[in-house]
Amino acid sequence: MDFMKLLRSFEEFLFEATSWLVFYPLTLWRVLVRPLETMAYSDAEQGDDEAGRYDDSLTPPLFLLITVVLMNLIALAAHLPQPQGGGTLQHAIFASPQNAALFRALIFSLIPLVAAVALLRRQGIRLSRESLRPPFYAQCYLAGPCAVIVIGGGIIFQRHDIPNVYGLLLMLAGIAWFLTAQTRWFAGRLAIGPLRAAGIAVWALVQALVFFVALMIPVALF
């Protein structure tokens, strides 16, 4: 009986893992081409039952995690130099590919977290796990391409055989795409003008960067 349960669990895992090969590129394409529609889709899926939720795409946190893991694998394949110096904590994180991927996923999750909190505060909605989940999930879709932009640009900057200008262009184009989508999202959800929405989007990004620096300080020191 236990063997049959184990076999069914393996079958389910195998199906889920292989289905990512189909749904990951589909989800990435939808986010890049129709970011607002994809975020609205995420909001709608929150009302479905758990079994049928995100049936034709990856869940937003999983999409973000897989993106970070893939970019981490690309960085490993590029044979980039490991960070020098630092303490025990930095070595424990970056010496292990698994730890580095999880840490980067945590870092990039700051973007959806800060943006979701900013939305709820301006809507006057009490902050709770239930109220935070829908905007956080929607924002995780935007955070996926951000991981591609930042990690991809960093890879280019560390490769001496690729001009740094390509990395700069990638990051500038990515930031423009992200802020445009973020501005439209805030404008639509808060029913405000584009200038005010752009200010909120930029300020949320700045706050996420501040939290990033706050996390990196102990990593660099200890």
Backbone as ProteinMPNN parsed JSONL, in Angstrom:
{"seq_chain_A": "MDFMKLLRSFEEFLFEATSWLVFYPLTLWRVLVRPLETMAYSDAEQGDDEAGRYDDSLTPPLFLLITVVLMNLIALAAHLPQPQGGGTLQHAIFASPQNAALFRALIFSLIPLVAAVALLRRQGIRLSRESLRPPFYAQCYLAGPCAVIVIGGGIIFQRHDIPNVYGLLLMLAGIAWFLTAQTRWFAGRLAIGPLRAAGIAVWALVQALVFFVALMIPVALF", "coords_chain_A": {"N_chain_A": [[0.833, -1.198, 0.0], [1.886, 1.254, 0.884], [3.916, 1.392, -0.966], [2.49, 1.761, -3.343], [1.358, 4.279, -2.888], [3.69, 5.772, -2.818], [4.525, 5.385, -5.443], [2.458, 6.647, -6.877], [2.842, 9.242, -5.976], [5.326, 9.749, -7.086], [4.655, 9.603, -9.791], [2.965, 11.833, -10.0], [4.756, 13.866, -9.34], [6.586, 13.586, -11.464], [4.957, 14.226, -13.649], [4.275, 16.906, -13.026], [6.828, 18.128, -12.988], [7.757, 17.739, -15.637], [5.767, 19.081, -16.996], [6.438, 21.683, -16.537], [8.231, 22.292, -18.53], [6.642, 22.986, -20.62], [4.815, 24.911, -19.627], [6.396, 26.878, -18.426], [7.896, 28.445, -20.46], [5.604, 29.401, -21.813], [4.325, 30.915, -19.817], [6.309, 32.834, -19.306], [6.386, 34.149, -21.786], [3.803, 35.242, -21.886], [3.926, 37.016, -19.718], [5.915, 38.817, -20.558], [4.832, 39.882, -22.937], [2.136, 40.538, -22.406], [1.86, 41.885, -19.734], [0.058, 43.156, -17.848], [-2.386, 41.863, -18.326], [-1.66, 39.289, -17.608], [-1.151, 39.625, -14.894], [-3.704, 40.336, -14.046], [-4.957, 37.939, -14.594], [-3.752, 36.359, -12.638], [-4.881, 37.497, -10.334], [-7.569, 36.771, -10.74], [-7.375, 34.002, -10.583], [-6.981, 33.579, -7.908], [-9.441, 33.355, -6.767], [-10.338, 30.859, -7.47], [-10.849, 27.309, -6.779], [-8.405, 25.418, -4.953], [-7.402, 23.166, -6.302], [-7.815, 23.621, -9.05], [-6.445, 25.928, -9.542], [-4.39, 28.183, -11.341], [-4.171, 26.524, -13.599], [-3.431, 26.546, -16.277], [-0.928, 27.673, -16.392], [2.194, 28.543, -14.754], [2.342, 28.872, -11.189], [2.734, 32.123, -9.747], [4.876, 32.532, -7.672], [6.347, 30.145, -8.078], [7.062, 30.46, -10.751], [8.788, 32.67, -10.52], [10.796, 31.524, -8.891], [11.771, 29.391, -10.515], [12.767, 30.888, -12.641], [14.885, 32.3, -11.413], [16.492, 30.129, -10.653], [17.15, 29.051, -13.188], [18.583, 31.223, -14.306], [20.654, 31.249, -12.496], [21.876, 28.831, -13.104], [22.768, 29.43, -15.673], [24.642, 31.384, -15.031], [26.482, 29.796, -13.656], [27.307, 28.129, -15.748], [28.623, 29.995, -17.259], [30.978, 30.273, -15.971], [31.681, 32.234, -14.022], [33.648, 34.374, -11.883], [33.843, 33.673, -8.391], [32.526, 35.556, -5.59], [34.986, 37.363, -3.828], [36.659, 37.429, -0.635], [34.776, 38.542, 2.212], [32.671, 37.014, 4.756], [31.851, 34.152, 6.813], [29.114, 33.741, 6.408], [28.625, 34.791, 3.813], [30.222, 33.064, 2.324], [28.932, 30.636, 2.846], [26.549, 31.024, 1.505], [27.15, 31.646, -1.251], [28.921, 29.686, -2.028], [27.524, 27.419, -2.456], [25.499, 26.3, -5.048], [22.749, 25.802, -4.735], [22.076, 27.206, -2.374], [22.746, 29.782, -3.206], [20.909, 30.211, -5.276], [18.452, 30.097, -3.873], [18.815, 32.256, -2.134], [18.971, 34.399, -3.931], [16.414, 34.219, -5.005], [14.957, 34.956, -2.757], [15.85, 37.599, -2.537], [14.838, 38.787, -4.912], [12.162, 38.486, -4.424], [11.581, 40.576, -2.818], [10.796, 42.701, -4.385], [8.073, 42.178, -5.387], [6.904, 42.036, -2.841], [7.234, 44.595, -1.602], [5.891, 46.23, -3.471], [3.298, 45.154, -3.346], [2.582, 45.702, -0.687], [2.68, 48.493, -0.802], [0.525, 49.001, -2.521], [-1.71, 48.054, -1.02], [-1.616, 49.739, 1.211], [-2.193, 52.226, 0.081], [-4.706, 51.739, -0.839], [-6.055, 51.571, 1.472], [-6.521, 49.176, 2.749], [-6.546, 46.704, 5.238], [-3.542, 45.228, 6.311], [-2.847, 41.912, 5.845], [-2.246, 38.35, 5.72], [-4.037, 37.22, 3.9], [-5.0, 39.451, 2.46], [-2.638, 40.356, 1.394], [-1.703, 38.363, -0.275], [-2.934, 38.167, -3.028], [-2.013, 40.625, -4.518], [0.744, 40.259, -4.14], [1.267, 37.793, -5.403], [0.557, 38.486, -8.041], [2.523, 40.388, -8.551], [4.786, 38.828, -8.478], [4.908, 37.729, -10.992], [5.872, 39.893, -12.516], [8.345, 40.152, -11.322], [9.83, 38.017, -12.24], [10.904, 38.481, -14.996], [12.507, 40.619, -14.122], [14.506, 39.33, -12.683], [15.782, 37.996, -14.773], [16.782, 40.197, -16.174], [18.496, 41.562, -14.321], [20.291, 39.543, -13.328], [21.163, 38.541, -15.783], [22.321, 40.867, -16.922], [24.343, 41.231, -15.023], [25.9, 38.954, -15.509], [26.878, 39.525, -18.071], [28.426, 41.809, -17.51], [30.489, 40.67, -16.069], [31.771, 39.093, -17.854], [34.565, 39.174, -19.797], [34.761, 38.923, -22.504], [32.536, 39.956, -23.649], [31.142, 43.005, -24.587], [30.549, 45.543, -22.164], [28.54, 47.308, -22.711], [26.395, 45.955, -23.775], [25.306, 44.633, -21.596], [24.517, 46.876, -20.146], [22.588, 47.998, -21.874], [20.699, 45.939, -21.846], [19.854, 46.02, -19.173], [18.82, 48.646, -18.992], [16.734, 48.568, -20.876], [15.19, 46.589, -19.69], [14.533, 47.752, -17.195], [13.011, 49.902, -18.081], [10.86, 48.526, -19.265], [9.84, 47.212, -16.982], [9.148, 49.357, -15.198], [7.269, 50.66, -16.751], [5.2, 48.72, -16.952], [4.67, 48.452, -14.226], [3.84, 51.03, -13.547], [1.471, 51.264, -15.059], [0.009, 49.275, -13.791], [-0.292, 50.202, -11.111], [-1.668, 52.574, -11.71], [-4.068, 51.594, -12.792], [-5.091, 49.997, -10.672], [-5.345, 51.812, -8.586], [-6.743, 53.865, -9.657], [-5.591, 56.323, -10.59], [-3.615, 59.036, -12.017], [-1.068, 58.714, -14.637], [1.434, 59.939, -13.99], [1.506, 60.182, -11.185], [1.223, 57.482, -10.576], [3.582, 56.509, -11.693], [5.429, 57.68, -9.979], [4.85, 56.296, -7.603], [5.554, 53.718, -8.409], [8.32, 53.979, -8.915], [9.197, 54.744, -6.364], [8.524, 52.473, -4.878], [10.292, 50.649, -6.022], [12.724, 51.784, -5.241], [12.521, 51.474, -2.46], [12.578, 48.672, -2.323], [15.202, 48.259, -3.158], [16.551, 49.427, -1.027], [15.899, 47.649, 1.056], [17.202, 45.462, -0.026], [19.921, 46.243, 0.144], [20.082, 46.389, 2.918], [19.832, 43.689, 3.562], [22.132, 42.684, 2.362], [24.254, 43.774, 3.765], [24.788, 42.405, 6.349], [25.432, 39.953, 5.159], [27.785, 40.532, 3.8], [29.439, 41.228, 5.902], [29.533, 39.226, 7.872]], "CA_chain_A": [[0.0, 0.0, 0.0], [2.8, 2.385, 0.945], [4.638, 1.448, -2.235], [1.598, 2.341, -4.35], [1.286, 5.714, -2.615], [4.957, 6.344, -3.256], [4.53, 5.363, -6.899], [1.559, 7.704, -7.346], [3.501, 10.518, -5.691], [6.369, 9.925, -8.095], [3.98, 9.897, -11.059], [2.494, 13.215, -9.944], [5.939, 14.724, -9.415], [7.127, 13.509, -12.818], [4.075, 14.995, -14.524], [4.417, 18.328, -12.715], [8.149, 18.603, -13.39], [7.848, 17.803, -17.099], [4.84, 20.107, -17.494], [7.115, 22.983, -16.473], [8.884, 22.535, -19.816], [5.634, 23.608, -21.484], [4.152, 26.079, -19.05], [7.316, 27.972, -18.091], [8.044, 29.406, -21.57], [4.316, 30.046, -22.081], [4.108, 31.941, -18.797], [7.275, 33.907, -19.536], [5.945, 34.9, -22.961], [2.628, 36.033, -21.513], [4.346, 38.118, -18.845], [6.667, 39.799, -21.339], [4.012, 40.504, -23.975], [0.9, 41.07, -21.824], [2.067, 41.831, -18.278], [-1.123, 43.51, -17.06], [-3.365, 40.796, -18.473], [-1.179, 38.154, -16.826], [-1.365, 39.952, -13.484], [-5.148, 40.231, -13.818], [-5.228, 36.501, -14.566], [-3.363, 35.878, -11.314], [-5.917, 37.931, -9.388], [-8.771, 35.963, -10.953], [-7.124, 32.633, -10.145], [-7.037, 33.504, -6.45], [-10.798, 32.993, -6.37], [-10.649, 29.477, -7.836], [-10.481, 26.301, -5.794], [-6.965, 25.172, -4.978], [-7.059, 22.121, -7.269], [-7.819, 24.136, -10.412], [-5.808, 27.238, -9.598], [-3.235, 28.297, -12.251], [-4.142, 25.254, -14.319], [-2.803, 26.696, -17.592], [0.322, 28.426, -16.266], [2.877, 28.312, -13.487], [2.008, 29.816, -10.132], [3.722, 33.214, -9.787], [6.119, 32.286, -6.932], [7.114, 29.091, -8.743], [7.627, 31.082, -11.947], [9.939, 33.463, -10.087], [11.845, 30.631, -8.408], [12.377, 28.697, -11.651], [13.544, 31.876, -13.393], [16.132, 32.54, -10.689], [17.306, 28.914, -10.75], [17.68, 28.975, -14.553], [19.621, 32.243, -14.461], [21.781, 30.809, -11.689], [22.56, 27.797, -13.887], [23.481, 30.125, -16.75], [25.813, 32.014, -14.417], [27.456, 28.735, -13.398], [27.851, 27.696, -17.038], [29.5, 31.054, -17.765], [32.223, 30.205, -15.19], [31.966, 33.55, -13.463], [34.432, 34.308, -10.645], [33.084, 33.745, -7.154], [32.858, 36.734, -4.788], [36.16, 37.21, -2.994], [36.542, 38.048, 0.672], [33.527, 38.265, 2.9], [32.754, 36.16, 5.918], [31.312, 32.795, 6.772], [27.762, 33.754, 5.844], [28.72, 34.961, 2.361], [30.765, 31.827, 1.757], [27.904, 29.599, 2.93], [25.511, 31.293, 0.505], [27.581, 31.638, -2.647], [29.693, 28.485, -2.349], [26.563, 26.383, -2.836], [24.546, 26.773, -6.065], [21.386, 25.766, -4.212], [21.906, 28.327, -1.449], [22.795, 31.027, -3.977], [19.635, 30.361, -5.989], [17.406, 30.423, -2.9], [19.057, 33.612, -1.638], [18.577, 35.334, -4.988], [14.948, 34.212, -5.068], [14.511, 35.787, -1.636], [16.137, 38.996, -2.873], [13.909, 39.274, -5.938], [10.806, 38.516, -3.875], [11.375, 41.877, -2.171], [10.106, 43.591, -5.327], [6.618, 42.019, -5.26], [6.45, 42.299, -1.478], [7.142, 46.04, -1.381], [4.837, 46.768, -4.333], [2.001, 44.715, -2.829], [2.306, 46.478, 0.525], [2.395, 49.87, -1.225], [-0.835, 49.038, -3.06], [-2.691, 47.895, 0.052], [-1.616, 50.938, 2.053], [-2.875, 53.309, -0.63], [-6.113, 51.362, -0.945], [-6.65, 51.591, 2.803], [-6.892, 47.81, 3.121], [-5.747, 46.197, 6.355], [-2.514, 44.294, 5.875], [-2.932, 40.559, 6.39], [-1.767, 37.366, 4.747], [-5.043, 37.046, 2.856], [-5.054, 40.639, 1.6], [-1.338, 40.541, 0.743], [-1.399, 37.3, -1.24], [-3.229, 38.441, -4.443], [-1.065, 41.521, -5.193], [2.089, 39.681, -4.118], [1.334, 36.797, -6.466], [0.57, 39.18, -9.328], [3.814, 41.047, -8.708], [5.82, 37.812, -8.729], [5.036, 37.586, -12.441], [6.77, 40.948, -12.989], [9.682, 39.964, -10.76], [10.564, 37.027, -13.029], [11.764, 39.167, -15.962], [13.514, 41.425, -13.415], [15.622, 38.437, -12.393], [16.503, 37.802, -16.039], [17.465, 41.447, -16.509], [19.573, 41.876, -13.384], [21.304, 38.49, -13.343], [21.738, 38.523, -17.131], [23.226, 42.002, -17.038], [25.519, 40.966, -14.2], [26.736, 37.976, -16.213], [27.574, 40.226, -19.157], [29.432, 42.692, -16.924], [31.616, 39.882, -15.561], [32.42, 38.401, -18.961], [35.449, 40.111, -20.478], [34.655, 38.766, -23.951], [31.298, 40.607, -24.092], [31.165, 44.427, -24.216], [29.646, 45.904, -21.07], [27.416, 48.101, -23.204], [25.26, 45.054, -23.969], [24.692, 44.47, -20.287], [23.858, 48.132, -19.801], [21.38, 48.117, -22.694], [19.734, 44.963, -21.34], [19.292, 46.511, -17.914], [18.009, 49.839, -19.245], [15.493, 48.133, -21.524], [14.405, 45.861, -18.7], [13.987, 48.695, -16.215], [11.944, 50.649, -18.761], [9.707, 47.622, -19.366], [9.287, 46.965, -15.653], [8.506, 50.556, -14.66], [6.064, 50.914, -17.549], [4.163, 47.788, -16.497], [4.338, 48.767, -12.837], [3.071, 52.279, -13.558], [0.125, 50.958, -15.549], [-0.668, 48.467, -12.773], [-0.7, 51.1, -10.026], [-2.676, 53.503, -12.229], [-5.332, 50.887, -12.922], [-5.599, 49.524, -9.393], [-5.637, 52.935, -7.692], [-7.518, 54.868, -10.408], [-4.853, 57.581, -10.524], [-2.946, 59.403, -13.249], [0.193, 58.016, -14.893], [2.571, 60.554, -13.31], [1.471, 59.756, -9.786], [1.479, 56.04, -10.558], [5.011, 56.325, -11.952], [6.126, 58.013, -8.745], [4.677, 55.177, -6.672], [6.334, 52.59, -8.929], [9.741, 54.26, -8.686], [9.437, 54.731, -4.93], [8.487, 51.076, -4.444], [11.547, 50.035, -6.452], [13.773, 52.317, -4.364], [12.372, 50.806, -1.169], [13.067, 47.302, -2.479], [16.664, 48.34, -3.2], [17.001, 49.699, 0.343], [15.826, 46.373, 1.764], [18.265, 44.624, -0.584], [21.176, 46.671, 0.764], [20.019, 45.997, 4.325], [20.103, 42.254, 3.629], [23.486, 42.386, 1.906], [25.259, 44.234, 4.734], [25.261, 41.295, 7.194], [26.047, 38.913, 4.329], [29.15, 40.953, 3.495], [30.248, 41.429, 7.109], [29.638, 38.063, 8.764]], "C_chain_A": [[0.868, 1.249, 0.0], [3.571, 2.535, -0.358], [3.781, 2.085, -3.319], [1.438, 3.846, -4.139], [2.551, 6.416, -3.084], [5.019, 6.425, -4.771], [3.639, 6.463, -7.466], [2.168, 9.087, -7.104], [4.591, 10.796, -6.717], [5.767, 10.259, -9.451], [3.529, 11.356, -11.105], [3.664, 14.189, -10.051], [6.507, 14.753, -10.828], [6.285, 14.326, -13.786], [4.251, 16.492, -14.293], [5.743, 18.869, -13.232], [8.263, 18.724, -14.908], [6.898, 18.85, -17.678], [5.447, 21.499, -17.422], [7.793, 23.323, -17.796], [7.937, 23.206, -20.804], [5.171, 24.936, -20.908], [5.115, 27.198, -18.663], [7.512, 28.934, -19.263], [6.74, 30.104, -21.931], [4.054, 31.178, -21.089], [5.048, 33.112, -19.006], [6.851, 34.776, -20.717], [4.748, 35.783, -22.626], [3.013, 37.23, -20.649], [5.046, 39.203, -19.647], [5.776, 40.575, -22.3], [2.773, 41.176, -23.397], [0.997, 41.057, -20.298], [0.819, 42.13, -17.46], [-2.194, 42.437, -17.139], [-2.958, 39.57, -17.651], [-1.37, 38.391, -15.338], [-2.851, 39.89, -13.13], [-5.581, 38.766, -13.767], [-4.885, 35.92, -13.2], [-4.397, 36.265, -10.267], [-7.171, 37.07, -9.505], [-8.592, 34.54, -10.434], [-7.187, 32.49, -8.632], [-8.425, 33.101, -5.958], [-11.184, 31.568, -6.709], [-10.317, 28.528, -6.69], [-9.03, 25.916, -5.999], [-6.567, 24.165, -6.047], [-6.965, 22.668, -8.688], [-7.115, 25.455, -10.589], [-4.553, 27.193, -10.472], [-3.072, 27.016, -13.07], [-3.426, 25.362, -15.659], [-1.557, 27.573, -17.556], [1.01, 28.005, -14.98], [2.376, 29.296, -12.444], [3.089, 30.896, -10.085], [4.974, 32.973, -8.95], [6.985, 31.201, -7.562], [7.766, 29.626, -10.009], [8.863, 31.898, -11.596], [11.091, 32.567, -9.664], [12.54, 29.919, -9.56], [13.23, 29.656, -12.471], [14.883, 32.125, -12.729], [17.05, 31.326, -10.787], [17.925, 28.792, -12.139], [18.789, 29.992, -14.775], [20.849, 31.893, -13.638], [22.577, 29.73, -12.415], [23.341, 28.41, -15.046], [24.741, 30.787, -16.209], [26.892, 30.979, -14.113], [28.112, 28.269, -14.691], [28.807, 28.727, -17.62], [30.825, 31.11, -17.024], [32.627, 31.585, -14.663], [32.78, 33.402, -12.188], [33.536, 34.44, -9.423], [33.472, 35.001, -6.373], [34.018, 36.453, -3.854], [35.945, 37.922, -1.664], [35.234, 37.667, 1.326], [33.736, 37.296, 4.043], [32.146, 34.798, 5.7], [29.944, 32.746, 6.111], [27.792, 33.886, 4.324], [29.235, 33.693, 1.702], [29.71, 30.727, 1.76], [26.835, 29.783, 1.864], [26.015, 31.033, -0.901], [28.456, 30.44, -3.015], [28.789, 27.346, -2.788], [25.605, 26.931, -3.883], [23.108, 26.796, -5.56], [21.125, 26.943, -3.279], [21.894, 29.656, -2.188], [21.479, 31.27, -4.704], [18.51, 30.746, -5.036], [17.571, 31.842, -2.363], [18.646, 34.644, -2.682], [17.056, 35.371, -5.156], [14.359, 35.052, -3.946], [14.707, 37.264, -1.945], [15.106, 39.538, -3.864], [12.46, 39.261, -5.457], [10.535, 39.802, -3.109], [10.594, 42.822, -3.076], [8.591, 43.402, -5.252], [6.101, 42.319, -3.865], [6.243, 43.789, -1.242], [6.011, 46.639, -2.212], [3.451, 46.386, -3.821], [1.614, 45.491, -1.575], [1.956, 47.919, 0.168], [0.975, 49.996, -1.765], [-1.877, 48.983, -1.945], [-2.762, 49.135, 0.935], [-2.374, 52.071, 1.38], [-4.352, 53.003, -0.869], [-6.829, 51.41, 0.402], [-7.119, 50.234, 3.276], [-5.967, 47.322, 4.233], [-4.783, 45.118, 5.865], [-2.671, 42.966, 6.61], [-2.404, 39.595, 5.334], [-2.751, 37.21, 3.586], [-5.101, 38.241, 1.913], [-3.757, 40.831, 0.826], [-1.111, 39.555, -0.394], [-1.729, 37.664, -2.695], [-2.274, 39.433, -5.109], [0.363, 40.986, -5.191], [2.253, 38.661, -5.232], [1.395, 37.472, -7.835], [1.929, 39.814, -9.588], [4.953, 40.06, -8.945], [5.995, 37.563, -10.225], [5.973, 38.653, -13.003], [8.196, 40.737, -12.503], [10.502, 38.947, -11.547], [11.451, 37.654, -14.088], [12.813, 40.062, -15.305], [14.738, 40.584, -13.082], [16.456, 38.18, -13.64], [17.354, 39.02, -16.361], [18.693, 41.658, -15.631], [20.672, 40.818, -13.432], [21.966, 38.409, -14.715], [22.696, 39.67, -17.358], [24.487, 41.808, -16.231], [26.459, 39.962, -14.842], [27.542, 38.66, -17.312], [28.682, 41.114, -18.605], [30.665, 41.924, -16.454], [32.319, 39.078, -16.645], [33.247, 39.398, -19.757], [35.351, 40.017, -21.998], [33.377, 39.388, -24.515], [31.346, 42.07, -23.669], [30.132, 44.747, -23.137], [28.422, 46.678, -21.54], [26.186, 47.225, -23.434], [24.531, 44.799, -22.649], [23.936, 45.709, -19.856], [22.557, 48.301, -20.574], [20.295, 47.152, -22.221], [19.059, 45.478, -20.079], [18.404, 47.728, -18.132], [16.678, 49.472, -19.893], [14.591, 47.407, -20.534], [13.769, 46.768, -17.664], [12.845, 49.492, -16.827], [10.687, 49.794, -18.888], [9.034, 47.447, -18.013], [8.538, 48.177, -15.117], [7.252, 50.925, -15.447], [4.916, 50.018, -17.097], [3.712, 48.119, -15.077], [3.493, 50.037, -12.739], [1.639, 52.033, -14.002], [-0.666, 50.16, -14.512], [-1.166, 49.345, -11.63], [-1.797, 52.059, -10.492], [-4.04, 52.831, -12.32], [-5.929, 50.474, -11.59], [-6.008, 50.66, -8.466], [-6.471, 54.022, -8.355], [-6.887, 56.254, -10.287], [-4.176, 57.837, -11.862], [-1.602, 58.72, -13.408], [1.389, 58.616, -14.164], [2.631, 60.13, -11.846], [1.766, 58.265, -9.666], [2.952, 55.746, -10.801], [5.823, 56.636, -10.706], [6.031, 56.897, -7.72], [5.522, 53.986, -7.107], [7.818, 52.782, -8.662], [10.059, 54.174, -7.201], [9.41, 53.306, -4.379], [9.772, 50.355, -4.832], [12.704, 50.501, -5.581], [13.715, 51.64, -2.998], [12.876, 49.367, -1.231], [14.589, 47.276, -2.514], [17.238, 48.61, -1.816], [16.974, 48.418, 1.173], [16.911, 45.415, 1.274], [19.613, 44.96, 0.05], [21.211, 46.249, 2.228], [20.287, 44.506, 4.505], [21.552, 41.928, 3.286], [24.549, 42.802, 2.915], [25.7, 43.108, 5.669], [25.896, 40.164, 6.399], [27.503, 39.253, 4.042], [30.04, 40.989, 4.733], [30.484, 40.158, 7.904], [29.913, 36.779, 7.991]], "O_chain_A": [[0.636, 2.182, -0.768], [3.85, 3.648, -0.804], [4.284, 2.865, -4.129], [1.387, 4.604, -5.107], [2.503, 7.499, -3.667], [5.505, 7.411, -5.327], [4.016, 7.136, -8.426], [2.025, 9.989, -7.929], [4.764, 11.931, -7.164], [6.298, 11.096, -10.182], [3.69, 12.032, -12.121], [3.587, 15.2, -10.749], [6.869, 15.815, -11.334], [6.82, 15.034, -14.639], [4.363, 17.261, -15.247], [5.787, 19.937, -13.842], [8.809, 19.706, -15.41], [7.179, 19.438, -18.722], [5.031, 22.399, -18.152], [7.92, 24.496, -18.15], [8.375, 23.909, -21.714], [5.135, 25.952, -21.601], [4.703, 28.355, -18.577], [7.314, 30.137, -19.091], [6.754, 31.273, -22.315], [3.616, 32.263, -21.473], [4.632, 34.266, -18.895], [6.947, 36.002, -20.653], [4.692, 36.941, -23.038], [2.485, 38.328, -20.828], [4.793, 40.389, -19.434], [5.939, 41.784, -22.463], [2.393, 42.26, -23.839], [0.288, 40.294, -19.642], [0.543, 41.436, -16.482], [-2.841, 42.129, -16.138], [-3.808, 38.896, -17.07], [-1.713, 37.468, -14.598], [-3.215, 39.446, -12.041], [-6.463, 38.399, -12.991], [-5.624, 35.095, -12.663], [-4.751, 35.455, -9.41], [-7.765, 36.685, -8.498], [-9.531, 33.941, -9.909], [-7.422, 31.394, -8.124], [-8.566, 32.568, -4.857], [-12.242, 31.101, -6.287], [-9.602, 28.888, -5.754], [-8.488, 26.071, -7.094], [-5.498, 24.296, -6.643], [-6.115, 22.222, -9.458], [-7.171, 26.05, -11.665], [-3.746, 26.271, -10.355], [-1.966, 26.494, -13.211], [-2.867, 24.375, -16.136], [-1.173, 28.152, -18.572], [0.474, 27.207, -14.21], [2.024, 30.428, -12.775], [4.253, 30.605, -10.359], [6.072, 33.189, -9.464], [8.21, 31.315, -7.583], [8.908, 29.278, -10.309], [9.874, 31.826, -12.294], [12.239, 32.816, -10.033], [13.768, 29.845, -9.587], [14.302, 29.28, -12.945], [15.912, 32.159, -13.404], [18.256, 31.477, -10.982], [19.105, 28.463, -12.259], [19.821, 29.668, -15.364], [21.971, 32.205, -14.038], [23.806, 29.713, -12.351], [24.443, 27.963, -15.363], [25.789, 30.755, -16.855], [28.08, 31.248, -14.289], [29.321, 28.041, -14.734], [29.703, 28.378, -18.389], [31.705, 31.891, -17.384], [33.761, 32.031, -14.839], [32.628, 32.41, -11.475], [32.585, 35.222, -9.42], [34.607, 35.466, -6.473], [34.038, 35.431, -3.168], [35.172, 38.874, -1.564], [34.656, 36.618, 1.042], [34.846, 36.815, 4.27], [31.95, 34.349, 4.571], [29.646, 31.827, 5.349], [27.07, 33.177, 3.623], [28.744, 33.291, 0.647], [29.598, 29.969, 0.796], [26.273, 28.804, 1.373], [25.393, 30.291, -1.662], [28.706, 30.205, -4.197], [29.251, 26.402, -3.429], [24.949, 27.942, -3.632], [22.336, 27.691, -5.906], [20.089, 27.601, -3.372], [21.127, 30.556, -1.845], [20.988, 32.398, -4.748], [17.704, 31.622, -5.348], [16.585, 32.551, -2.161], [18.035, 35.658, -2.343], [16.481, 36.428, -5.417], [13.383, 35.775, -4.148], [13.839, 38.086, -1.652], [14.567, 40.627, -3.67], [11.617, 39.956, -6.025], [9.385, 40.095, -2.78], [9.82, 43.65, -2.595], [7.875, 44.386, -5.067], [4.98, 42.804, -3.712], [5.198, 44.202, -0.74], [5.25, 47.468, -1.713], [2.53, 47.202, -3.856], [0.461, 45.891, -1.416], [1.047, 48.504, 0.757], [0.295, 50.986, -1.497], [-2.818, 49.777, -1.93], [-3.846, 49.537, 1.36], [-3.119, 52.798, 2.038], [-5.152, 53.914, -1.078], [-8.054, 51.303, 0.469], [-8.017, 50.143, 4.113], [-4.751, 47.509, 4.169], [-5.158, 44.221, 5.109], [-2.631, 42.912, 7.839], [-2.15, 39.984, 4.194], [-2.344, 37.084, 2.431], [-5.236, 38.07, 0.701], [-3.76, 41.398, -0.267], [-0.414, 39.863, -1.361], [-0.863, 37.484, -3.55], [-1.754, 39.124, -6.181], [1.116, 41.23, -6.134], [3.266, 38.662, -5.931], [2.189, 37.079, -8.69], [2.43, 39.782, -10.712], [5.969, 40.413, -9.543], [7.088, 37.227, -10.679], [6.787, 38.355, -13.876], [9.15, 41.1, -13.192], [11.731, 38.999, -11.53], [12.654, 37.393, -14.094], [13.895, 40.25, -15.861], [15.871, 41.056, -13.183], [17.685, 38.149, -13.579], [18.508, 38.891, -16.77], [19.792, 41.902, -16.131], [21.85, 41.151, -13.56], [23.18, 38.231, -14.812], [23.771, 39.478, -17.926], [25.577, 42.165, -16.677], [27.678, 40.095, -14.738], [28.737, 38.408, -17.467], [29.771, 41.166, -19.177], [31.767, 42.472, -16.442], [33.348, 38.452, -16.388], [32.71, 40.35, -20.324], [35.8, 40.917, -22.707], [33.157, 39.352, -25.725], [31.57, 42.352, -22.492], [28.994, 44.282, -23.191], [27.395, 46.704, -20.863], [25.057, 47.699, -23.305], [23.302, 44.756, -22.6], [22.854, 45.619, -19.274], [21.54, 48.698, -20.006], [19.115, 47.502, -22.196], [17.841, 45.383, -19.933], [17.342, 47.833, -17.518], [15.628, 49.991, -19.515], [13.373, 47.591, -20.542], [12.609, 46.584, -17.295], [11.829, 49.732, -16.175], [9.579, 50.273, -18.649], [7.81, 47.523, -17.905], [7.414, 48.045, -14.632], [6.287, 51.441, -14.882], [3.799, 50.489, -16.883], [2.522, 48.072, -14.767], [2.551, 50.109, -11.95], [0.699, 52.538, -13.389], [-1.874, 50.349, -14.372], [-2.324, 49.247, -11.226], [-2.746, 52.324, -9.754], [-5.055, 53.431, -11.964], [-7.139, 50.584, -11.392], [-6.916, 50.499, -7.65], [-6.864, 54.99, -7.704], [-7.552, 57.227, -9.929], [-4.16, 56.97, -12.736], [-1.048, 58.202, -12.439], [2.282, 57.875, -13.753], [3.691, 59.762, -11.339], [2.477, 57.838, -8.756], [3.513, 54.838, -10.189], [6.794, 55.941, -10.404], [7.011, 56.583, -7.045], [6.138, 53.32, -6.275], [8.499, 51.851, -8.232], [11.077, 53.598, -6.816], [10.203, 52.973, -3.497], [10.286, 49.542, -4.063], [13.572, 49.705, -5.222], [14.751, 51.274, -2.443], [13.527, 48.896, -0.298], [15.204, 46.365, -1.959], [18.294, 48.082, -1.468], [17.919, 48.133, 1.909], [17.473, 44.65, 2.058], [20.358, 44.064, 0.447], [22.246, 45.803, 2.724], [20.901, 44.103, 5.492], [22.135, 41.004, 3.854], [25.642, 42.235, 2.92], [26.903, 42.868, 5.778], [26.795, 39.486, 6.896], [28.361, 38.37, 4.041], [31.253, 40.802, 4.633], [31.524, 40.017, 8.547], [30.029, 35.71, 8.591]]}, "name": "protein", "num_of_chains": 1, "seq": "MDFMKLLRSFEEFLFEATSWLVFYPLTLWRVLVRPLETMAYSDAEQGDDEAGRYDDSLTPPLFLLITVVLMNLIALAAHLPQPQGGGTLQHAIFASPQNAALFRALIFSLIPLVAAVALLRRQGIRLSRESLRPPFYAQCYLAGPCAVIVIGGGIIFQRHDIPNVYGLLLMLAGIAWFLTAQTRWFAGRLAIGPLRAAGIAVWALVQALVFFVALMIPVALF"}
